[in-house]
XYZ file of C-alpha atoms in Angstrom:
253
model
C -10.585 -5.625 -2.698
C -10.047 -9.366 -3.107
C -9.216 -12.061 -0.600
C -7.804 -15.500 -1.355
C -7.761 -18.232 1.283
C -6.609 -21.657 0.072
C -8.407 -24.513 1.842
C -6.334 -26.489 4.313
C -5.788 -30.163 3.457
C -8.810 -32.214 4.383
C -11.199 -29.239 4.561
C -14.641 -29.920 3.129
C -15.453 -27.702 0.104
C -18.501 -26.136 1.750
C -16.574 -25.394 4.940
C -13.831 -23.707 2.888
C -16.402 -21.532 1.102
C -18.037 -20.524 4.389
C -14.659 -19.650 5.924
C -13.775 -17.449 2.947
C -17.165 -15.720 2.982
C -16.957 -15.008 6.721
C -13.432 -13.612 6.444
C -14.350 -11.487 3.410
C -17.322 -10.042 5.300
C -15.079 -8.986 8.193
C -12.591 -7.313 5.826
C -15.318 -5.595 3.806
C -16.930 -4.220 6.955
C -13.576 -2.812 8.061
C -12.904 -1.151 4.696
C -16.399 0.359 4.640
C -15.959 1.793 8.141
C -12.658 3.413 7.246
C -14.114 4.748 3.989
C -16.866 6.507 5.951
C -14.189 8.287 7.971
C -11.341 8.988 5.544
C -12.795 9.191 2.025
C -12.674 12.621 0.397
C -15.182 11.322 -2.160
C -17.885 11.041 0.529
C -19.329 14.431 1.496
C -20.433 13.003 4.853
C -16.965 11.772 5.910
C -14.726 13.346 8.540
C -12.077 13.921 5.894
C -14.500 15.904 3.735
C -15.624 17.964 6.712
C -11.983 18.790 7.429
C -11.389 19.696 3.772
C -14.333 22.117 3.960
C -12.817 23.623 7.149
C -15.937 22.561 9.076
C -13.982 20.226 11.363
C -10.608 20.946 12.942
C -8.067 18.142 13.251
C -8.017 18.548 17.029
C -11.774 17.845 17.058
C -11.618 14.845 14.739
C -11.891 11.217 15.844
C -9.031 9.537 17.700
C -8.379 7.297 14.696
C -8.094 10.306 12.365
C -5.659 12.002 14.730
C -3.579 8.841 15.217
C -3.248 8.296 11.487
C -2.298 11.931 10.939
C 0.461 11.602 13.544
C 1.709 8.437 11.840
C 1.719 10.192 8.458
C 3.628 13.117 9.973
C 6.256 10.728 11.326
C 6.668 9.278 7.823
C 7.138 12.777 6.441
C 10.142 13.151 8.743
C 11.504 9.695 7.925
C 11.280 10.306 4.166
C 12.731 13.812 4.479
C 9.571 15.436 3.177
C 8.894 13.161 0.209
C 5.744 11.821 1.847
C 3.240 14.316 3.188
C -0.291 14.271 4.547
C -1.130 17.764 3.307
C -2.105 18.737 -0.215
C -0.510 21.843 -1.740
C -3.644 23.784 -0.750
C -3.136 22.818 2.900
C -5.999 20.305 3.070
C -5.219 17.219 5.154
C -5.409 14.214 2.836
C -4.495 10.840 4.303
C -5.114 8.909 1.072
C -1.423 8.074 0.921
C -1.576 6.075 4.150
C -5.196 5.124 4.785
C -5.302 2.203 2.345
C -2.204 0.703 3.916
C -3.826 1.234 7.315
C -6.959 -0.561 6.136
C -4.967 -3.486 4.751
C -2.898 -3.655 7.940
C -6.017 -3.722 10.111
C -7.604 -6.329 7.842
C -4.534 -8.530 8.155
C -4.690 -8.240 11.924
C -8.365 -9.276 11.816
C -7.620 -12.292 9.620
C -4.919 -13.464 12.003
C -7.302 -12.950 14.936
C -9.745 -15.257 13.164
C -7.058 -17.935 13.206
C -6.350 -17.805 9.475
C -2.730 -18.553 8.580
C -2.714 -18.752 4.772
C -4.249 -15.843 2.864
C -3.610 -13.126 0.281
C -5.328 -9.750 0.507
C -5.268 -7.475 -2.556
C -6.629 -3.934 -2.350
C -6.192 -1.877 -5.490
C -2.915 -3.562 -6.391
C -1.426 -3.395 -2.890
C -0.912 -6.895 -1.543
C -0.423 -8.362 1.929
C 0.031 -12.088 2.474
C 0.484 -14.626 5.211
C 1.555 -18.247 4.920
C 1.438 -19.902 1.523
C -1.003 -20.587 -1.337
C -0.255 -24.237 -0.555
C -0.920 -24.605 3.192
C 1.838 -26.389 5.028
C 4.475 -25.614 2.397
C 7.061 -22.878 1.896
C 5.762 -21.982 -1.555
C 5.487 -18.171 -1.815
C 2.601 -16.118 -3.078
C 3.372 -14.435 -6.412
C 2.296 -10.791 -6.691
C 2.232 -9.496 -10.256
C 3.386 -6.003 -11.223
C 1.685 -4.563 -14.280
C 3.486 -2.797 -17.094
C 2.439 0.901 -17.102
C 2.805 0.885 -20.896
C 0.359 -2.016 -21.247
C -1.913 -2.694 -18.296
C -2.763 -6.143 -19.683
C 0.787 -7.450 -19.255
C 3.128 -7.958 -16.305
C 6.652 -6.677 -15.805
C 7.355 -9.436 -13.304
C 5.914 -11.276 -10.302
C 7.458 -10.918 -6.854
C 7.447 -13.848 -4.376
C 5.824 -12.730 -1.139
C 6.102 -14.601 2.124
C 9.751 -15.444 1.525
C 12.826 -13.619 2.823
C 10.706 -11.595 5.217
C 8.778 -9.706 2.499
C 5.035 -10.049 3.103
C 3.760 -6.921 1.372
C 3.956 -5.290 -2.041
C 2.650 -1.849 -2.965
C 2.650 -0.133 -6.347
C 2.182 3.576 -6.880
C 1.938 5.275 -10.255
C 0.610 8.322 -12.041
C -1.850 6.253 -14.074
C -3.622 4.781 -11.042
C -2.819 6.753 -7.912
C -1.577 10.160 -8.999
C -4.394 11.894 -7.122
C -2.455 11.839 -3.852
C 1.123 12.172 -5.082
C 2.764 15.589 -4.847
C 6.401 16.429 -5.480
C 6.603 18.634 -2.369
C 8.999 20.860 -4.301
C 11.803 18.300 -4.258
C 14.277 18.898 -7.130
C 14.786 15.157 -7.645
C 11.111 14.711 -8.412
C 11.399 17.123 -11.325
C 14.759 15.906 -12.628
C 14.386 12.113 -12.435
C 10.738 11.196 -12.239
C 9.138 7.781 -12.262
C 5.947 6.562 -13.909
C 5.493 3.688 -11.501
C 7.166 2.419 -8.346
C 6.697 -0.970 -6.673
C 8.062 -1.684 -3.200
C 8.245 -5.047 -1.426
C 8.644 -4.872 2.354
C 7.960 -6.769 5.541
C 4.786 -4.762 6.206
C 2.220 -3.030 4.021
C 2.603 0.405 5.592
C 6.311 0.614 4.797
C 5.718 -0.713 1.280
C 2.873 1.696 0.499
C 4.405 4.799 2.070
C 7.756 4.298 0.353
C 6.154 3.595 -3.034
C 4.323 6.920 -2.788
C 7.369 8.752 -1.403
C 9.658 7.510 -4.189
C 7.071 8.536 -6.780
C 7.089 12.025 -5.241
C 10.788 12.347 -4.476
C 12.375 10.548 -7.419
C 15.854 9.031 -7.431
C 16.904 10.889 -4.289
C 14.154 9.273 -2.241
C 14.782 5.891 -3.879
C 18.363 6.012 -2.623
C 17.173 7.047 0.838
C 14.596 4.253 1.011
C 16.953 1.470 -0.027
C 19.634 2.626 2.412
C 17.311 3.041 5.390
C 14.831 0.155 5.010
C 15.054 -3.521 4.074
C 13.017 -3.216 0.896
C 13.141 -4.247 -2.744
C 12.158 -1.662 -5.356
C 11.244 -1.763 -9.030
C 10.889 1.719 -10.538
C 9.761 2.517 -14.081
C 11.354 5.771 -15.248
C 9.514 8.315 -17.352
C 11.601 7.295 -20.359
C 10.581 3.637 -19.918
C 13.834 2.469 -18.346
C 13.870 0.362 -15.191
C 15.679 0.726 -11.887
C 15.683 -2.401 -9.718
C 17.239 -3.536 -6.470
C 18.886 -6.995 -6.373
C 15.702 -8.682 -5.147
C 13.941 -7.679 -8.370
C 16.954 -8.107 -10.640
C 17.319 -11.705 -9.476
C 13.825 -12.403 -10.820
C 14.876 -11.675 -14.414
C 16.253 -15.125 -15.047
C 13.415 -16.859 -13.211
C 10.729 -15.093 -15.260
C 12.414 -15.340 -18.661
């Protein structure tokens, strides 16, 4: 997790450092709390207890139950491409919990009175304001090339045209929580990586995962139902891009 907060004009250097450190501490504390509840890598978490069948969903914390309900709603909206259950029936909220953490962190940053910041958690980005406080300059979120993780395919301007979040899902980084759910499109036209820019991080992250699972069919559904921009890398290396991404080609050449 990384947090960037550009100093406002006239802010003393030490004051800017202290503001960044205080905000980072709040975000880190939030992420750690959610990790203790939802991580399947922690044997002492609620999620692990549920996976071991030691804790029923109805007996889990209110936050666990709320997030499960939200994930279930997204399963309906994506026509089954996104799901909160693994093939073995274990509840796994990995596909939504990071977006939830970023969303909550953004709410905390705004509550602290911060208006210009960029929060990056594992490649998923949420921004507010501008890297140049007081201007309309957008934040640029880079999208890595799955063929070469040291290079970028492009950089998407966040904070402009209502897009404040970008999420990328791919088999090389996040395949542990992506399942095809038996959808034919996922087998016929698969993607190696999907990036989604949206107004909010939850929509961006959920749809990136859903399109990875559901393939071209879910991509068509997402772009018709939500105001999003999508860049998808096909298994054969080809690219599918909505106009928002295609328009960047000339700018980045």
